[in-house]
Short mmCIF file of C-alpha atoms in Angstrom, two decimals:
data_model
loop_
_atom_site.label_atom_id
_atom_site.label_comp_id
_atom_site.label_asym_id
_atom_site.label_seq_id
_atom_site.Cartn_x
_atom_site.Cartn_y
_atom_site.Cartn_z
CA MET A 1 -26.26 -29.88 -67.97
CA PRO A 2 -23.60 -31.23 -65.57
CA LEU A 3 -21.15 -28.67 -66.95
CA LEU A 4 -23.70 -25.85 -66.49
CA PHE A 5 -24.43 -26.87 -62.88
CA ALA A 6 -20.71 -26.98 -62.13
CA LEU A 7 -20.19 -23.47 -63.51
CA VAL A 8 -23.16 -22.06 -61.51
CA LEU A 9 -21.91 -23.71 -58.31
CA ALA A 10 -18.41 -22.36 -58.81
CA LEU A 11 -19.73 -18.85 -59.53
CA GLY A 12 -21.96 -18.95 -56.42
CA MET A 13 -19.05 -19.98 -54.19
CA PHE A 14 -16.87 -17.23 -55.62
CA LEU A 15 -19.48 -14.49 -55.14
CA GLY A 16 -20.36 -15.76 -51.67
CA HIS A 17 -16.73 -15.53 -50.61
CA LYS A 18 -16.47 -11.98 -51.92
CA MET A 19 -19.57 -10.73 -50.09
CA PRO A 20 -18.56 -9.18 -46.69
CA ALA A 21 -21.89 -10.03 -45.03
CA ALA A 22 -21.32 -13.72 -45.63
CA ARG A 23 -18.08 -13.80 -43.65
CA ASN A 24 -17.75 -14.12 -39.92
CA SER A 25 -16.35 -10.85 -38.56
CA ASP A 26 -14.32 -12.55 -35.83
CA SER A 27 -12.69 -14.84 -38.32
CA ALA A 28 -11.87 -11.83 -40.48
CA ILE A 29 -10.11 -10.22 -37.53
CA PHE A 30 -8.07 -13.17 -36.31
CA PHE A 31 -7.43 -15.16 -39.46
CA ASN A 32 -6.77 -12.52 -42.12
CA ASN A 33 -3.49 -13.57 -43.74
CA ARG A 34 -2.65 -10.12 -45.00
CA ARG A 35 0.07 -8.48 -42.91
CA SER A 36 -0.72 -5.23 -41.15
CA SER A 37 1.35 -2.11 -41.69
CA LEU A 38 2.72 -2.53 -38.16
CA GLN A 39 3.95 -6.05 -38.94
CA GLU A 40 5.46 -4.85 -42.23
CA VAL A 41 7.40 -2.16 -40.38
CA MET A 42 8.64 -4.68 -37.79
CA ASP A 43 9.83 -7.00 -40.58
CA LEU A 44 11.66 -4.16 -42.35
CA LEU A 45 13.35 -3.19 -39.09
CA LYS A 46 14.37 -6.80 -38.56
CA TYR A 47 15.84 -7.45 -41.99
CA LYS A 48 16.80 -4.04 -43.41
CA TYR A 49 17.72 -1.66 -40.58
CA VAL A 50 21.36 -0.55 -40.55
CA ASP A 51 22.05 -1.28 -36.84
CA THR A 52 21.21 -4.17 -34.53
CA LEU A 53 17.88 -3.53 -32.87
CA ASP A 54 16.20 -5.10 -29.85
CA LEU A 55 12.91 -5.95 -31.56
CA GLY A 56 11.34 -7.29 -28.39
CA GLU A 57 11.74 -3.95 -26.66
CA ALA A 58 10.51 -2.11 -29.77
CA GLN A 59 7.42 -4.31 -29.93
CA GLU A 60 6.61 -3.65 -26.28
CA GLU A 61 6.91 0.09 -26.85
CA ALA A 62 4.61 -0.24 -29.88
CA ILE A 63 2.05 -2.09 -27.76
CA GLU A 64 2.25 0.60 -25.08
CA GLY A 65 1.71 3.21 -27.78
CA LEU A 66 -1.45 1.49 -28.98
CA LEU A 67 -2.83 1.11 -25.45
CA GLY A 68 -2.16 4.79 -24.82
CA HIS A 69 -5.19 5.53 -27.00
CA LEU A 70 -7.49 3.38 -24.82
CA ASP A 71 -8.72 3.64 -21.24
CA PRO A 72 -6.11 3.83 -18.43
CA HIS A 73 -6.81 0.28 -17.22
CA SER A 74 -6.04 -1.56 -20.47
CA ILE A 75 -2.42 -2.51 -19.83
CA TYR A 76 0.37 -4.71 -21.16
CA ILE A 77 2.26 -6.90 -18.68
CA PRO A 78 5.75 -7.88 -19.92
CA PRO A 79 6.74 -11.58 -19.68
CA ALA A 80 9.15 -10.88 -16.81
CA ASP A 81 6.33 -9.49 -14.64
CA VAL A 82 3.51 -11.91 -15.44
CA GLN A 83 4.37 -14.50 -12.77
CA GLU A 84 4.59 -11.97 -9.95
CA VAL A 85 1.30 -10.30 -10.97
CA ASN A 86 -0.49 -13.64 -11.17
CA GLU A 87 0.91 -14.80 -7.83
CA ASP A 88 -0.56 -11.77 -6.12
CA LEU A 89 -4.06 -12.60 -7.38
CA ASP A 90 -3.69 -16.38 -7.08
CA GLY A 91 -3.08 -15.92 -3.36
CA ASN A 92 0.15 -17.94 -3.18
CA PHE A 93 3.63 -18.40 -4.57
CA GLU A 94 6.30 -21.08 -4.41
CA GLY A 95 9.28 -20.28 -2.21
CA ILE A 96 10.86 -20.74 1.22
CA GLY A 97 8.47 -18.71 3.41
CA VAL A 98 10.43 -15.85 4.96
CA GLU A 99 10.10 -12.08 5.11
CA PHE A 100 13.42 -10.29 4.72
CA ASN A 101 14.89 -6.82 4.64
CA ILE A 102 18.22 -5.52 3.36
CA ILE A 103 20.04 -3.46 5.98
CA ARG A 104 23.53 -2.17 5.14
CA ASP A 105 23.99 -4.64 2.26
CA THR A 106 23.01 -7.56 4.49
CA VAL A 107 19.92 -9.72 3.96
CA ASN A 108 18.19 -10.05 7.34
CA ILE A 109 15.37 -12.51 8.08
CA LEU A 110 12.59 -10.37 9.59
CA SER A 111 10.12 -13.18 10.18
CA VAL A 112 9.55 -16.84 9.37
CA ILE A 113 6.11 -18.08 8.34
CA ALA A 114 4.90 -20.57 10.93
CA GLY A 115 4.68 -24.07 9.49
CA GLY A 116 6.41 -23.01 6.26
CA PRO A 117 9.51 -24.52 4.61
CA SER A 118 12.00 -22.27 6.41
CA ASP A 119 10.33 -22.89 9.76
CA ALA A 120 10.63 -26.64 9.17
CA ALA A 121 14.31 -26.22 8.26
CA GLY A 122 15.07 -24.32 11.48
CA VAL A 123 15.50 -20.78 10.11
CA LEU A 124 15.06 -18.12 12.82
CA THR A 125 14.17 -14.45 12.87
CA GLY A 126 17.46 -12.54 13.02
CA ASP A 127 19.41 -14.92 10.79
CA LYS A 128 21.44 -13.27 8.03
CA ILE A 129 21.84 -14.75 4.54
CA LEU A 130 25.43 -14.89 3.30
CA LYS A 131 25.32 -17.28 0.34
CA VAL A 132 22.81 -19.17 -1.80
CA ASN A 133 23.75 -22.60 -3.21
CA ASP A 134 27.41 -22.09 -2.20
CA THR A 135 28.15 -19.90 -5.23
CA VAL A 136 26.05 -16.77 -4.99
CA HIS A 137 27.39 -14.38 -2.34
CA VAL A 138 24.66 -11.96 -1.27
CA ALA A 139 26.31 -10.08 1.60
CA GLY A 140 28.07 -6.81 0.81
CA LYS A 141 27.36 -7.13 -2.89
CA ASN A 142 24.78 -4.36 -3.38
CA ILE A 143 22.14 -7.07 -3.53
CA THR A 144 18.56 -6.06 -4.36
CA SER A 145 15.29 -7.46 -3.08
CA GLU A 146 14.34 -8.56 -6.58
CA LYS A 147 17.55 -10.60 -6.97
CA ILE A 148 17.04 -12.26 -3.59
CA ARG A 149 13.48 -13.25 -4.46
CA LYS A 150 14.63 -14.83 -7.72
CA LEU A 151 17.31 -16.81 -5.86
CA LEU A 152 15.03 -18.07 -3.10
CA ARG A 153 11.85 -18.77 -5.07
CA GLY A 154 11.42 -21.85 -7.19
CA PRO A 155 9.17 -24.82 -7.90
CA ARG A 156 7.65 -26.61 -4.92
CA SER A 157 9.62 -29.60 -3.62
CA SER A 158 12.85 -28.24 -5.12
CA THR A 159 15.64 -27.46 -2.65
CA VAL A 160 17.89 -24.49 -2.07
CA LYS A 161 20.98 -24.37 0.14
CA VAL A 162 21.33 -21.17 2.15
CA THR A 163 24.35 -20.21 4.22
CA MET A 164 23.21 -18.25 7.28
CA LEU A 165 24.98 -16.19 9.90
CA ARG A 166 23.40 -16.73 13.33
CA GLY A 167 25.19 -14.60 15.89
CA SER A 168 28.84 -15.27 15.12
CA LYS A 169 28.32 -18.76 13.71
CA GLN A 170 27.86 -19.74 10.06
CA LEU A 171 25.57 -22.65 9.24
CA ASP A 172 24.25 -24.25 6.06
CA VAL A 173 20.50 -24.78 5.86
CA LEU A 174 18.88 -26.96 3.19
CA ILE A 175 15.32 -25.73 2.56
CA LYS A 176 12.69 -27.62 0.58
CA ARG A 177 10.51 -25.06 -1.17
CA GLY A 178 6.73 -25.17 -0.82
CA VAL A 179 3.55 -23.22 -1.53
CA ILE A 180 3.47 -19.99 0.49
CA PRO A 181 0.09 -18.29 1.03
CA LEU A 182 -0.39 -14.60 0.26
CA TYR A 183 -3.28 -13.64 2.49
CA SER A 184 -5.84 -11.02 1.45
CA VAL A 185 -7.67 -10.88 4.80
CA ASP A 186 -5.09 -9.03 6.87
CA ALA A 187 -6.95 -9.00 10.17
CA SER A 188 -10.12 -10.30 11.81
CA TYR A 189 -10.82 -9.64 15.47
CA MET A 190 -13.42 -8.19 17.86
CA ALA A 191 -12.93 -4.41 17.70
CA ALA A 192 -15.60 -3.75 20.36
CA PRO A 193 -18.08 -5.84 22.37
CA GLY A 194 -20.27 -7.62 19.82
CA THR A 195 -18.54 -5.88 16.89
CA GLY A 196 -16.25 -7.76 14.55
CA TYR A 197 -13.65 -6.19 12.24
CA ILE A 198 -12.34 -7.70 8.98
CA LYS A 199 -9.62 -5.99 6.94
CA ILE A 200 -9.43 -7.06 3.26
CA SER A 201 -6.41 -5.81 1.30
CA LYS A 202 -7.35 -7.21 -2.15
CA PHE A 203 -9.80 -9.55 -3.86
CA ALA A 204 -7.78 -12.63 -4.78
CA ALA A 205 -8.64 -16.25 -5.53
CA THR A 206 -8.52 -17.11 -1.82
CA THR A 207 -10.37 -14.05 -0.46
CA TYR A 208 -13.80 -15.66 -0.21
CA THR A 209 -12.46 -18.66 1.72
CA GLU A 210 -10.46 -16.40 4.05
CA PHE A 211 -13.51 -14.20 4.64
CA MET A 212 -15.72 -17.16 5.50
CA GLU A 213 -13.16 -18.46 7.99
CA ALA A 214 -12.93 -15.00 9.58
CA VAL A 215 -16.72 -14.65 9.93
CA ARG A 216 -17.06 -18.12 11.48
CA LYS A 217 -14.30 -17.29 13.97
CA LEU A 218 -15.94 -13.99 14.93
CA ASN A 219 -19.39 -15.56 15.17
CA LYS A 220 -18.01 -17.94 17.78
CA GLN A 221 -16.77 -14.91 19.70
CA GLY A 222 -20.25 -13.38 19.78
CA MET A 223 -20.21 -11.08 16.75
CA GLU A 224 -23.53 -9.31 16.14
CA LYS A 225 -22.27 -6.34 14.10
CA LEU A 226 -19.52 -6.16 11.48
CA VAL A 227 -17.04 -3.64 10.07
CA ILE A 228 -15.49 -4.53 6.69
CA ASP A 229 -12.41 -2.39 5.98
CA LEU A 230 -11.74 -1.88 2.25
CA ARG A 231 -9.52 1.17 2.57
CA GLN A 232 -6.60 1.10 0.09
CA ASN A 233 -8.01 -2.10 -1.43
CA GLY A 234 -7.33 -1.70 -5.15
CA GLY A 235 -9.62 -4.55 -6.20
CA GLY A 236 -8.89 -7.83 -7.96
CA PHE A 237 -11.22 -10.59 -9.10
CA LEU A 238 -14.84 -9.54 -9.68
CA ASP A 239 -15.99 -13.05 -8.76
CA ALA A 240 -14.40 -12.75 -5.31
CA ALA A 241 -16.31 -9.52 -4.62
CA THR A 242 -19.68 -10.90 -5.81
CA ARG A 243 -19.32 -14.10 -3.79
CA LEU A 244 -18.55 -12.08 -0.69
CA ALA A 245 -21.52 -9.76 -1.36
CA ASP A 246 -23.74 -12.84 -1.61
CA GLU A 247 -22.90 -13.58 2.03
CA LEU A 248 -24.19 -10.14 3.09
CA LEU A 249 -27.32 -9.72 0.94
CA GLU A 250 -30.46 -11.85 1.21
CA GLY A 251 -32.79 -13.23 -1.44
CA ASN A 252 -31.83 -13.24 -5.11
CA LYS A 253 -30.80 -9.59 -5.24
CA LEU A 254 -28.74 -8.25 -8.15
CA ILE A 255 -25.19 -7.55 -7.00
CA VAL A 256 -23.77 -6.07 -10.21
CA TYR A 257 -24.03 -6.51 -13.95
CA THR A 258 -21.43 -6.10 -16.71
CA GLN A 259 -21.92 -5.07 -20.31
CA GLY A 260 -19.70 -4.02 -23.20
CA LYS A 261 -19.79 -3.47 -26.96
CA SER A 262 -18.75 -7.08 -27.60
CA SER A 263 -19.74 -8.46 -24.19
CA PRO A 264 -23.46 -9.21 -23.66
CA ARG A 265 -24.99 -8.21 -20.34
CA GLN A 266 -24.13 -10.61 -17.54
CA ASP A 267 -25.96 -10.41 -14.21
CA PHE A 268 -24.40 -11.44 -10.91
CA LYS A 269 -27.10 -12.23 -8.34
CA CYS A 270 -27.31 -13.69 -4.85
CA THR A 271 -27.77 -17.45 -5.08
CA ARG A 272 -27.61 -18.82 -1.53
CA PRO A 273 -28.25 -17.97 2.13
CA GLY A 274 -25.38 -15.87 3.48
CA VAL A 275 -23.47 -16.06 6.75
CA PHE A 276 -24.13 -12.42 7.69
CA GLU A 277 -27.39 -11.24 6.13
CA LYS A 278 -29.03 -9.72 9.21
CA GLY A 279 -26.44 -8.09 11.47
CA ALA A 280 -25.67 -4.35 11.38
CA LEU A 281 -22.95 -3.61 8.81
CA THR A 282 -20.54 -0.80 7.92
CA VAL A 283 -17.99 -0.72 5.08
CA LEU A 284 -14.92 1.54 5.25
CA ILE A 285 -13.64 3.08 2.01
CA ASP A 286 -11.26 5.80 0.87
CA GLU A 287 -9.69 7.13 -2.32
CA GLY A 288 -7.63 3.92 -2.63
CA SER A 289 -10.71 1.65 -2.68
CA ALA A 290 -11.21 0.66 -6.32
CA SER A 291 -12.81 -1.82 -8.71
CA ALA A 292 -13.95 -4.96 -6.86
CA SER A 293 -13.96 -2.96 -3.61
CA GLU A 294 -16.42 -0.53 -5.18
CA VAL A 295 -18.58 -3.43 -6.38
CA LEU A 296 -18.97 -4.70 -2.81
CA ALA A 297 -19.43 -1.26 -1.25
CA GLY A 298 -21.81 -0.22 -4.02
CA ALA A 299 -24.01 -3.29 -3.65
CA VAL A 300 -24.24 -2.73 0.12
CA GLN A 301 -25.13 0.94 -0.43
CA ASP A 302 -27.64 0.42 -3.26
CA TRP A 303 -29.61 -2.16 -1.27
CA ASP A 304 -29.38 -0.04 1.93
CA ARG A 305 -27.76 -3.05 3.60
CA GLY A 306 -25.36 -0.96 5.68
CA GLU A 307 -23.52 2.36 5.90
CA ILE A 308 -20.48 3.33 3.83
CA ILE A 309 -18.00 5.31 5.94
CA GLY A 310 -14.86 7.24 5.00
CA ARG A 311 -14.02 9.22 1.85
CA ARG A 312 -14.98 9.02 -1.84
CA SER A 313 -13.67 5.88 -3.54
CA PHE A 314 -11.36 5.78 -6.57
CA GLY A 315 -13.97 5.50 -9.33
CA LYS A 316 -13.06 2.44 -11.44
CA GLY A 317 -16.07 0.91 -13.17
CA LEU A 318 -14.33 -1.04 -15.93
CA VAL A 319 -13.80 -4.79 -16.29
CA GLN A 320 -10.57 -6.25 -17.71
CA GLU A 321 -10.02 -9.66 -19.27
CA PRO A 322 -6.49 -11.15 -19.56
CA PHE A 323 -5.23 -12.40 -22.93
CA ASP A 324 -1.99 -14.41 -23.05
CA LEU A 325 0.38 -13.34 -25.84
CA SER A 326 2.82 -15.45 -27.82
CA ASN A 327 5.85 -13.70 -26.27
CA GLY A 328 4.79 -14.76 -22.77
CA GLY A 329 3.31 -11.38 -21.88
CA THR A 330 -0.31 -10.66 -21.01
CA LEU A 331 -2.71 -8.05 -22.30
CA ARG A 332 -5.31 -6.95 -19.77
CA LEU A 333 -7.93 -5.44 -22.02
CA THR A 334 -11.04 -3.60 -20.86
CA VAL A 335 -14.00 -5.52 -22.30
CA ALA A 336 -16.97 -4.16 -20.33
CA ARG A 337 -18.27 -1.69 -17.78
CA TYR A 338 -19.97 -2.78 -14.61
CA TYR A 339 -23.19 -1.30 -13.27
CA LEU A 340 -24.37 -1.37 -9.66
CA PRO A 341 -27.92 -2.49 -8.67
CA SER A 342 -29.29 1.07 -8.98
CA GLY A 343 -28.11 1.10 -12.60
CA ARG A 344 -25.24 3.53 -12.06
CA SER A 345 -21.69 3.29 -13.33
CA ILE A 346 -19.12 4.83 -10.99
CA GLN A 347 -16.28 5.05 -13.56
CA LYS A 348 -14.67 8.48 -13.48
CA SER A 349 -13.90 10.23 -16.77
CA TYR A 350 -10.66 9.52 -18.64
CA GLN A 351 -11.38 11.83 -21.58
CA ASN A 352 -8.50 14.16 -20.70
CA GLY A 353 -5.86 11.44 -21.03
CA ARG A 354 -3.97 9.10 -18.74
CA GLU A 355 -1.86 11.77 -17.09
CA ALA A 356 -4.89 13.74 -15.91
CA TYR A 357 -6.53 10.48 -14.82
CA GLU A 358 -3.55 9.53 -12.69
CA GLU A 359 -3.42 12.99 -11.11
CA ASP A 360 -7.07 12.86 -10.04
CA ILE A 361 -6.38 11.77 -6.45
CA ALA A 362 -3.75 14.48 -5.98
CA ASN A 363 -6.18 17.05 -7.37
CA ARG A 364 -8.87 15.89 -4.93
CA TYR A 365 -6.44 16.48 -2.08
CA SER A 366 -5.34 19.90 -3.33
CA HIS A 367 -8.87 21.32 -3.60
CA GLY A 368 -9.81 20.14 -0.11
CA GLU A 369 -11.95 17.09 -0.75
CA PHE A 370 -10.09 15.04 1.86
CA LEU A 371 -11.06 17.59 4.52
CA ASN A 372 -14.59 18.65 3.58
CA ARG A 373 -17.41 16.67 2.03
CA ASP A 374 -18.77 19.83 0.38
CA SER A 375 -15.57 20.04 -1.71
CA ILE A 376 -16.34 16.77 -3.52
CA ARG A 377 -16.81 17.57 -7.21
CA PRO A 378 -17.64 14.42 -9.17
CA ILE A 379 -17.59 14.88 -12.94
CA ASP A 380 -20.78 12.93 -13.58
CA THR A 381 -23.63 13.94 -11.28
CA ALA A 382 -26.36 11.70 -12.71
CA LYS A 383 -28.74 10.80 -9.89
CA PHE A 384 -29.91 7.30 -9.04
CA GLU A 385 -31.92 5.87 -6.16
CA THR A 386 -31.17 3.03 -3.78
CA ALA A 387 -33.78 0.41 -2.92
CA GLY A 388 -34.90 2.56 0.01
CA GLY A 389 -35.13 5.77 -2.01
CA LYS A 390 -31.81 7.35 -1.00
CA THR A 391 -30.10 9.43 -3.70
CA VAL A 392 -26.75 8.15 -4.98
CA TYR A 393 -24.62 9.34 -7.88
CA GLY A 394 -22.93 7.84 -10.91
CA GLY A 395 -19.44 8.76 -12.01
CA GLY A 396 -16.38 9.52 -9.94
CA GLY A 397 -16.58 6.75 -7.35
CA ILE A 398 -18.84 5.95 -4.41
CA MET A 399 -19.81 8.74 -2.02
CA PRO A 400 -19.74 7.63 1.62
CA ASP A 401 -22.90 7.86 3.69
CA VAL A 402 -20.77 9.14 6.57
CA PHE A 403 -17.78 11.33 5.67
CA VAL A 404 -14.65 11.23 7.87
CA PRO A 405 -11.93 13.74 6.92
CA PHE A 406 -8.25 12.95 6.53
CA ASP A 407 -6.04 14.19 9.36
CA THR A 408 -3.50 16.34 7.49
CA THR A 409 -1.73 17.30 10.73
CA ARG A 410 -0.80 13.71 11.50
CA TYR A 411 2.43 13.61 9.45
CA SER A 412 5.05 16.28 10.13
CA ASN A 413 8.26 16.67 8.13
CA MET A 414 10.14 14.71 10.78
CA LEU A 415 7.67 11.80 10.64
CA THR A 416 7.78 11.83 6.84
CA GLN A 417 11.56 11.38 6.96
CA LEU A 418 11.24 8.51 9.43
CA TYR A 419 8.69 6.74 7.20
CA ASN A 420 10.32 7.36 3.83
CA ARG A 421 13.78 6.22 4.95
CA ASN A 422 12.42 3.13 6.77
CA ILE A 423 13.96 4.27 10.07
CA PHE A 424 11.12 2.59 11.96
CA GLY A 425 11.52 -0.76 10.20
CA ASP A 426 15.29 -0.98 10.62
CA PHE A 427 15.09 -0.06 14.30
CA ILE A 428 12.30 -2.51 15.15
CA TYR A 429 14.17 -5.41 13.55
CA GLU A 430 17.33 -4.71 15.55
CA TYR A 431 15.41 -4.04 18.78
CA TYR A 432 13.26 -7.16 18.49
CA THR A 433 16.15 -9.51 17.73
CA ALA A 434 17.97 -8.16 20.79
CA HIS A 435 14.92 -8.45 23.10
CA ALA A 436 12.92 -11.34 21.63
CA GLY A 437 12.66 -13.12 24.97
CA ASP A 438 10.93 -10.14 26.57
CA PHE A 439 7.84 -10.60 24.40
CA LYS A 440 7.08 -14.24 25.19
CA LYS A 441 4.88 -13.26 28.12
CA TYR A 442 2.17 -11.85 25.84
CA LYS A 443 -0.26 -14.60 24.82
CA ASP A 444 -1.72 -12.79 21.81
CA ALA A 445 -1.90 -9.43 20.03
CA VAL A 446 -4.90 -8.23 22.06
CA ALA A 447 -3.04 -8.86 25.32
CA PHE A 448 0.03 -7.13 23.92
CA ASN A 449 -2.02 -4.09 22.90
CA ASN A 450 -3.58 -3.84 26.34
CA GLU A 451 -0.44 -4.45 28.39
CA PHE A 452 2.61 -3.20 26.46
CA THR A 453 3.75 0.41 26.72
CA VAL A 454 6.52 2.15 24.79
CA ASP A 455 8.62 3.33 27.76
CA ASN A 456 11.37 5.95 28.01
CA GLY A 457 14.08 3.35 27.43
CA LEU A 458 12.59 2.26 24.10
CA MET A 459 12.04 5.88 23.02
CA SER A 460 15.61 6.79 23.97
CA ALA A 461 16.98 3.90 21.90
CA PHE A 462 14.87 5.01 18.93
CA ARG A 463 16.05 8.62 19.24
CA THR A 464 19.65 7.40 19.14
CA HIS A 465 18.96 5.22 16.11
CA ALA A 466 17.24 8.10 14.28
CA GLY A 467 20.08 10.45 15.17
CA ASN A 468 22.62 8.03 13.70
CA ALA A 469 20.54 8.12 10.51
CA ARG A 470 20.71 11.95 10.63
CA VAL A 471 17.06 12.57 11.47
CA ASP A 472 16.70 15.39 14.00
CA MET A 473 14.06 14.58 16.64
CA SER A 474 14.96 17.38 19.06
CA LYS A 475 11.92 19.49 18.08
CA MET A 476 9.41 16.64 18.22
CA THR A 477 5.94 17.79 19.29
CA ALA A 478 3.67 15.91 21.70
CA LYS A 479 1.56 14.79 18.73
CA ASP A 480 4.67 13.55 16.90
CA GLU A 481 5.75 11.62 19.98
CA ALA A 482 2.35 9.94 20.28
CA GLU A 483 2.54 8.92 16.60
CA VAL A 484 6.08 7.55 17.02
CA LYS A 485 5.06 5.49 20.04
CA LEU A 486 2.02 4.11 18.22
CA ARG A 487 4.12 3.14 15.19
CA LEU A 488 6.79 1.45 17.29
CA LYS A 489 4.18 -0.55 19.19
CA ALA A 490 2.34 -1.51 16.00
CA LEU A 491 5.52 -2.69 14.26
CA LEU A 492 6.51 -4.77 17.28
CA ALA A 493 3.04 -6.35 17.19
CA ARG A 494 3.50 -7.01 13.47
CA GLN A 495 6.84 -8.68 14.19
CA LEU A 496 5.06 -11.07 16.52
CA TRP A 497 1.58 -11.51 14.98
CA ARG A 498 2.03 -10.19 11.43
CA SER A 499 -0.65 -7.95 9.89
CA GLU A 500 -3.35 -8.71 12.44
CA GLY A 501 -1.13 -7.54 15.28
CA PHE A 502 -0.35 -4.34 13.39
CA TYR A 503 -4.02 -3.46 12.82
CA ILE A 504 -5.08 -4.33 16.36
CA VAL A 505 -2.65 -1.67 17.61
CA THR A 506 -3.12 1.04 14.95
CA ASN A 507 -6.92 0.74 14.95
CA THR A 508 -7.05 1.69 18.63
CA ASN A 509 -7.07 5.39 17.71
CA ASP A 510 -8.31 5.17 14.11
CA PRO A 511 -11.02 7.87 13.71
CA VAL A 512 -12.73 6.07 10.79
CA LEU A 513 -13.09 2.80 12.67
CA LEU A 514 -14.15 4.58 15.85
CA ARG A 515 -16.86 6.40 13.86
CA ALA A 516 -17.99 3.11 12.34
CA ILE A 517 -18.36 1.57 15.80
CA GLU A 518 -20.44 4.57 16.91
CA GLU A 519 -22.68 4.29 13.83
CA LEU A 520 -23.19 0.57 14.48
CA LYS A 521 -24.47 1.35 17.97
CA LYS A 522 -27.30 3.36 16.39
CA MET A 523 -28.34 0.56 14.02
CA LYS A 524 -30.82 -2.15 14.82
#
């Protein structure tokens, strides 16, 4: 009998192991010891191929080939790029805290972050970097921005010795590296009496905190209405967008939900009283507003919380999850779709391949969508309803409630040359360093915007600079001249007050923002 029981037990274990239903599917995927055909090929290339082969590069190309059969947002990030990509979303990096530009093979310090490591070490705008750590000469050596960043960045509390040229004098500066913030709220100020403006460039780990600080500041200045600018905001963390939406929507409203083949439905709802649940609200979007930006704008639109103003958004309704790989790279794999409160998905089609997907924005422009709302041709026209009964559509992005066309006459061939060749940036740096003392009389960016004028002397100097760069400005139209003056003023404001100064100036004549302010006047 003991022998019989032992045989039955052994037979049962054997049959149970052979039955597919008895095995965990996930374990079968990740712990199957049999090598795949791809791994067999890689091994044969490694041990049998006639010539030396860079297997790392071959593996990356194989990964890219596999992802080419998926959606356009499932991507592979090589090990060399992972840190930079993560820093952008983390909202900080470790370095010395300067903004630089390379002009004629010379690294020029454009600005120094107030309170940062370089500021503490005495670095000034206008300094030129000659050497790093006594051995690396960076002047006149065809240096690139990427090489400079690698030399200057490093772990916090580590030190780097930089040899600077200040005027005609060389000096050595020892800088102790620290944590440098990468802000995602580029500007927050009162754009009109009672109307606040907040520009968000991405949804990073620090975005929610930055937004809350901006709202509190504007509330103290008497804000009753709010414009949130998400134009050219390509997205970021979903959590950042939902937390921000929670500050705008009341009750326990659904903000968004995600669901995928292997990802159960997950609802994101409002959980707490928000800082701006009652005031009139507009959200600005355009074709560059994607992903997390569309989550926020879509939640506002589906609950009829405010008006969406601008042009149709990008149309990205997919959710990626990062997976760290053994080679140090990262796979960002699409694991779910997200659905707005009305139940719609705004993901545009990618059935015609990645190339057609990437050309979508250019195709929108070519068939006139940027100029006329009636030219908008979304692929999926499934109808949904907002909480108040307004019709909205799934597929192809978010349609604005108020359409504002793109001004195609704004950029002439001459202006395009000035922008593309960075003529504006090079000139402003040289002009500012030569006239820095003249700008101390302006107490803030608002005062500068109200009081400073680009005079004939400044325009004459810019014409000379552009001429030396072989850009002909002799046939400049009145509209071109107005655009040049606005850009020069905005870049000077940026030199002094960074992004906020830039937007305070450029927004003065921005038709989308001006329309938003007019719409807010009509709201209760």
